[in-house]
Each structure stands twice: as structure tokens, then as C-alpha cells.
Amino acid sequence: MNVILLGPPGAGKGTQARILVEGRAMVQLSTGDMLREARSSGTDMGRKVADVMDKGHLVTDGIVIGLIREKLISGTAPGGYIFDGFPRTLAQADALGTLMDEVGQSLDRVIEMQVDDAALVARITGRSTCAGCGEVYHDVTRPVPADGKCSNCGGTTFTRRTDDNADSLKTRLLAYYKQTSPLIGYYYAKGLLRGVDGLGEIADVAKEIGAILD
Ligand code: AP5
């Protein structure tokens, strides 16, 4: 199964992708994580995209398509790929279709995670991430364990993303509605779209996604 998790910032794409990786041996391809890695390792590309990301705008199609192309051509995923945060524009969606053909794979499902905007603000402003392994926490709904150690890797450093602030979130939401939400119709027309209620508890959302994949 190759699947796209589609939804606005804070919908829970990363959280659910990690659950799928653990439970189904799938491979998560998050363009957000790839871009953040490029930033922190100080590559030319990382420097170019840093400001764009901090302001909440989309990075150019060419850059993210290149990142995904590299992963698809060089990697394998017996349990399938989870595309998390990609595609985000119609051009990226077309490019993904072409790339999947090139590597002899197909896209099986596109899962739209539906969450209202008020919940997104609360989720984004409460998020923290383990610096060691990327496990995602939330001040209220999924707090860091009381011993201060990541439940996944035991790490003790937790970071907040520089784009998780009110201004950049506004821009990110606008980018979602203007540039990414047309993909809902695009994949509906291809018969691949399924929706889940992203407002439920993390475990309930995971169950709904699992049922779609089964
Ligand atoms: P990216 O990293 O993809 O960020 P995003 O799409 O804005 O999504 P988030 O990571 O913020 O949210 P999420 O849906 O993964 O939610 P999470 O599971 O963490 O992109 C960042 C930037 O990179 C973009 O703005 C752009 O500049 C650039 N970029 C990336 N890809 C690009 C592309 N393809 N094209 C162009 N530019 C690109 O959950 C959020 C919080 O909520 C967490 O604290 C979590 O614990 C909590 N939570 C999750 N689920 C639940 C639940 N069910 N109930 C309660 N709390 C929950």
C-alpha cells in the first residue's frame, strides 16, 4: 500500500505516519522533515529554503519533487510508502504520478484528515518534538512523559519548530487552502480519496486509517 496523508498543518499527518511505520513497516516520506534536515545540516538548499519555511510559504515544486524522486529511486519499502506533506500542489501531484510509474509502483489511497481550524491552532502551538528521534508530543493531548524522557528513544531534549507561531500558521493555512486543497478533488476524481475525522483521539484516528488500509 502506498498512501498519501493529506491535511492542513497540525491535522496529525506526522503523528499517524509514525504509527503506520511502527505497525506496518511502512516507510514515511515527509518533505517537511527532509527540508528541516537540509536546514540543520547547513546545505545550500537548506539555507535557501529556511526563510521560506519560517514564513510559512511553500518551497518550490522543483526542490521537493527532487527530494521525493531521490528517495523513490534509491529506496525500497516492502510495506509501502506514506507520503506525509507531499504532494502539496497540483504540479507535485502530477509529478508523483509520473515518478510512481517510473519506479513501477502505484498510489493506492489518499487519506484526507479533516480537522477544523480552531483545533489546528491549539495543536500547533502546543507541539514539541523529540530532538533525538522526531517523536511528536503535545503539551495537553500527548505530554512528554513525567520522567522527562522520550517514550520512543529516551531522549531528553524537546524542541519547538520555528514555524509554529501564529503568523506563520496563518500563512501555512492559506497555502493549504489555496494550493493544496484542490488535491482533494484531484484524487477524488481518480477514485483514491478517503476521509477520516482527524478530530478524534489519536488512537481512534489510527484505527480509522487502519480500516481504510485493510
Ligand atoms: P510540514 O513539516 O509538512 O508541516 P505541515 O504540513 O504544516 O504539517 P505539520 O507537521 O505542522 O502537522 P502534522 O499534520 O504533521 O501534525 P502533527 O502530527 O505534528 O511542512 C513544513 C514546511 O515545509 C511547510 O510550511 C513548507 O514551507 C515546507 N514544505 C514541506 N513539504 C512541502 C511541499 N511538499 N511543498 C512545498 N513546501 C513544503 O500533529 C500536530 C500536533 O497535534 C502534535 O503536537 C500532536 O501531538 C497533536 N495531535 C496529532 N493528532 C492529534 C489528535 N488526533 N488529537 C489531539 N492532538 C493531536
mmCIF file of N, CA and C in Angstrom, residues 29-31 34 45 61-76 81 83 86 92 94-103 105:
data_model
loop_
_atom_site.group_PDB
_atom_site.id
_atom_site.type_symbol
_atom_site.label_atom_id
_atom_site.label_comp_id
_atom_site.label_asym_id
_atom_site.label_seq_id
_atom_site.Cartn_x
_atom_site.Cartn_y
_atom_site.Cartn_z
ATOM 1 N N LEU A 29 7.724 9.200 4.085
ATOM 2 C CA LEU A 29 8.461 10.206 3.314
ATOM 3 C C LEU A 29 7.830 11.563 3.621
ATOM 4 N N SER A 30 8.454 12.295 4.527
ATOM 5 C CA SER A 30 7.943 13.613 4.920
ATOM 6 C C SER A 30 8.835 14.684 4.302
ATOM 7 N N THR A 31 8.286 15.465 3.394
ATOM 8 C CA THR A 31 9.112 16.516 2.786
ATOM 9 C C THR A 31 9.466 17.582 3.819
ATOM 10 N N MET A 34 12.469 16.267 5.596
ATOM 11 C CA MET A 34 13.654 16.310 4.701
ATOM 12 C C MET A 34 14.201 17.738 4.605
ATOM 13 N N MET A 45 20.892 24.051 -0.216
ATOM 14 C CA MET A 45 19.440 24.009 -0.367
ATOM 15 C C MET A 45 18.762 24.365 0.962
ATOM 16 N N ASP A 61 8.256 23.770 -6.148
ATOM 17 C CA ASP A 61 7.944 22.394 -6.556
ATOM 18 C C ASP A 61 9.210 21.634 -6.923
ATOM 19 N N GLY A 62 10.109 22.285 -7.674
ATOM 20 C CA GLY A 62 11.314 21.608 -8.167
ATOM 21 C C GLY A 62 12.114 20.998 -7.029
ATOM 22 N N ILE A 63 12.257 21.729 -5.939
ATOM 23 C CA ILE A 63 13.066 21.236 -4.813
ATOM 24 C C ILE A 63 12.417 20.000 -4.179
ATOM 25 N N VAL A 64 11.129 20.095 -3.857
ATOM 26 C CA VAL A 64 10.513 18.957 -3.140
ATOM 27 C C VAL A 64 10.325 17.743 -4.059
ATOM 28 N N ILE A 65 10.047 17.990 -5.322
ATOM 29 C CA ILE A 65 9.916 16.853 -6.249
ATOM 30 C C ILE A 65 11.281 16.142 -6.342
ATOM 31 N N GLY A 66 12.357 16.938 -6.377
ATOM 32 C CA GLY A 66 13.707 16.361 -6.429
ATOM 33 C C GLY A 66 13.988 15.494 -5.209
ATOM 34 N N LEU A 67 13.554 15.964 -4.017
ATOM 35 C CA LEU A 67 13.793 15.193 -2.791
ATOM 36 C C LEU A 67 13.053 13.856 -2.836
ATOM 37 N N ILE A 68 11.803 13.903 -3.272
ATOM 38 C CA ILE A 68 10.999 12.674 -3.316
ATOM 39 C C ILE A 68 11.546 11.721 -4.394
ATOM 40 N N ARG A 69 11.930 12.284 -5.519
ATOM 41 C CA ARG A 69 12.474 11.466 -6.612
ATOM 42 C C ARG A 69 13.681 10.660 -6.113
ATOM 43 N N GLU A 70 14.582 11.365 -5.406
ATOM 44 C CA GLU A 70 15.787 10.719 -4.895
ATOM 45 C C GLU A 70 15.433 9.542 -3.980
ATOM 46 N N LYS A 71 14.467 9.746 -3.092
ATOM 47 C CA LYS A 71 14.079 8.682 -2.146
ATOM 48 C C LYS A 71 13.445 7.503 -2.883
ATOM 49 N N LEU A 72 12.583 7.803 -3.865
ATOM 50 C CA LEU A 72 11.879 6.717 -4.546
ATOM 51 C C LEU A 72 12.827 5.899 -5.413
ATOM 52 N N ILE A 73 13.786 6.594 -6.012
ATOM 53 C CA ILE A 73 14.691 5.891 -6.922
ATOM 54 C C ILE A 73 15.715 5.063 -6.137
ATOM 55 N N SER A 74 16.128 5.596 -4.967
ATOM 56 C CA SER A 74 17.204 4.887 -4.258
ATOM 57 C C SER A 74 16.683 3.933 -3.178
ATOM 58 N N GLY A 75 15.402 4.047 -2.793
ATOM 59 C CA GLY A 75 14.949 3.283 -1.628
ATOM 60 C C GLY A 75 14.038 2.117 -1.968
ATOM 61 N N THR A 76 13.737 1.323 -0.925
ATOM 62 C CA THR A 76 12.716 0.284 -1.081
ATOM 63 C C THR A 76 11.792 0.374 0.124
ATOM 64 N N TYR A 81 4.909 3.064 0.941
ATOM 65 C CA TYR A 81 5.314 4.420 1.327
ATOM 66 C C TYR A 81 4.129 5.187 1.905
ATOM 67 N N PHE A 83 3.269 9.073 2.092
ATOM 68 C CA PHE A 83 3.660 10.430 1.697
ATOM 69 C C PHE A 83 3.011 11.396 2.684
ATOM 70 N N PHE A 86 3.395 15.716 1.194
ATOM 71 C CA PHE A 86 3.679 15.724 -0.245
ATOM 72 C C PHE A 86 2.668 14.800 -0.911
ATOM 73 N N GLN A 92 2.954 19.035 -8.089
ATOM 74 C CA GLN A 92 3.604 17.960 -7.334
ATOM 75 C C GLN A 92 2.822 16.649 -7.480
ATOM 76 N N ASP A 94 0.974 15.708 -10.053
ATOM 77 C CA ASP A 94 1.270 15.152 -11.385
ATOM 78 C C ASP A 94 2.647 14.492 -11.385
ATOM 79 N N ALA A 95 3.618 15.189 -10.765
ATOM 80 C CA ALA A 95 4.984 14.657 -10.756
ATOM 81 C C ALA A 95 5.043 13.336 -9.988
ATOM 82 N N LEU A 96 4.273 13.248 -8.898
ATOM 83 C CA LEU A 96 4.292 11.996 -8.127
ATOM 84 C C LEU A 96 3.740 10.842 -8.973
ATOM 85 N N GLY A 97 2.672 11.125 -9.720
ATOM 86 C CA GLY A 97 2.108 10.093 -10.594
ATOM 87 C C GLY A 97 3.154 9.580 -11.577
ATOM 88 N N THR A 98 3.883 10.506 -12.173
ATOM 89 C CA THR A 98 4.910 10.128 -13.151
ATOM 90 C C THR A 98 6.033 9.329 -12.478
ATOM 91 N N LEU A 99 6.455 9.802 -11.295
ATOM 92 C CA LEU A 99 7.537 9.115 -10.575
ATOM 93 C C LEU A 99 7.128 7.688 -10.190
ATOM 94 N N MET A 100 5.904 7.536 -9.732
ATOM 95 C CA MET A 100 5.442 6.196 -9.330
ATOM 96 C C MET A 100 5.444 5.267 -10.544
ATOM 97 N N ASP A 101 5.022 5.785 -11.690
ATOM 98 C CA ASP A 101 5.079 4.971 -12.913
ATOM 99 C C ASP A 101 6.520 4.552 -13.199
ATOM 100 N N GLU A 102 7.422 5.537 -13.070
ATOM 101 C CA GLU A 102 8.849 5.275 -13.365
ATOM 102 C C GLU A 102 9.413 4.150 -12.510
ATOM 103 N N VAL A 103 9.014 4.109 -11.230
ATOM 104 C CA VAL A 103 9.573 3.083 -10.345
ATOM 105 C C VAL A 103 8.666 1.847 -10.267
ATOM 106 N N GLN A 105 5.472 1.535 -9.438
ATOM 107 C CA GLN A 105 4.574 1.441 -8.275
ATOM 108 C C GLN A 105 3.300 2.220 -8.555
#
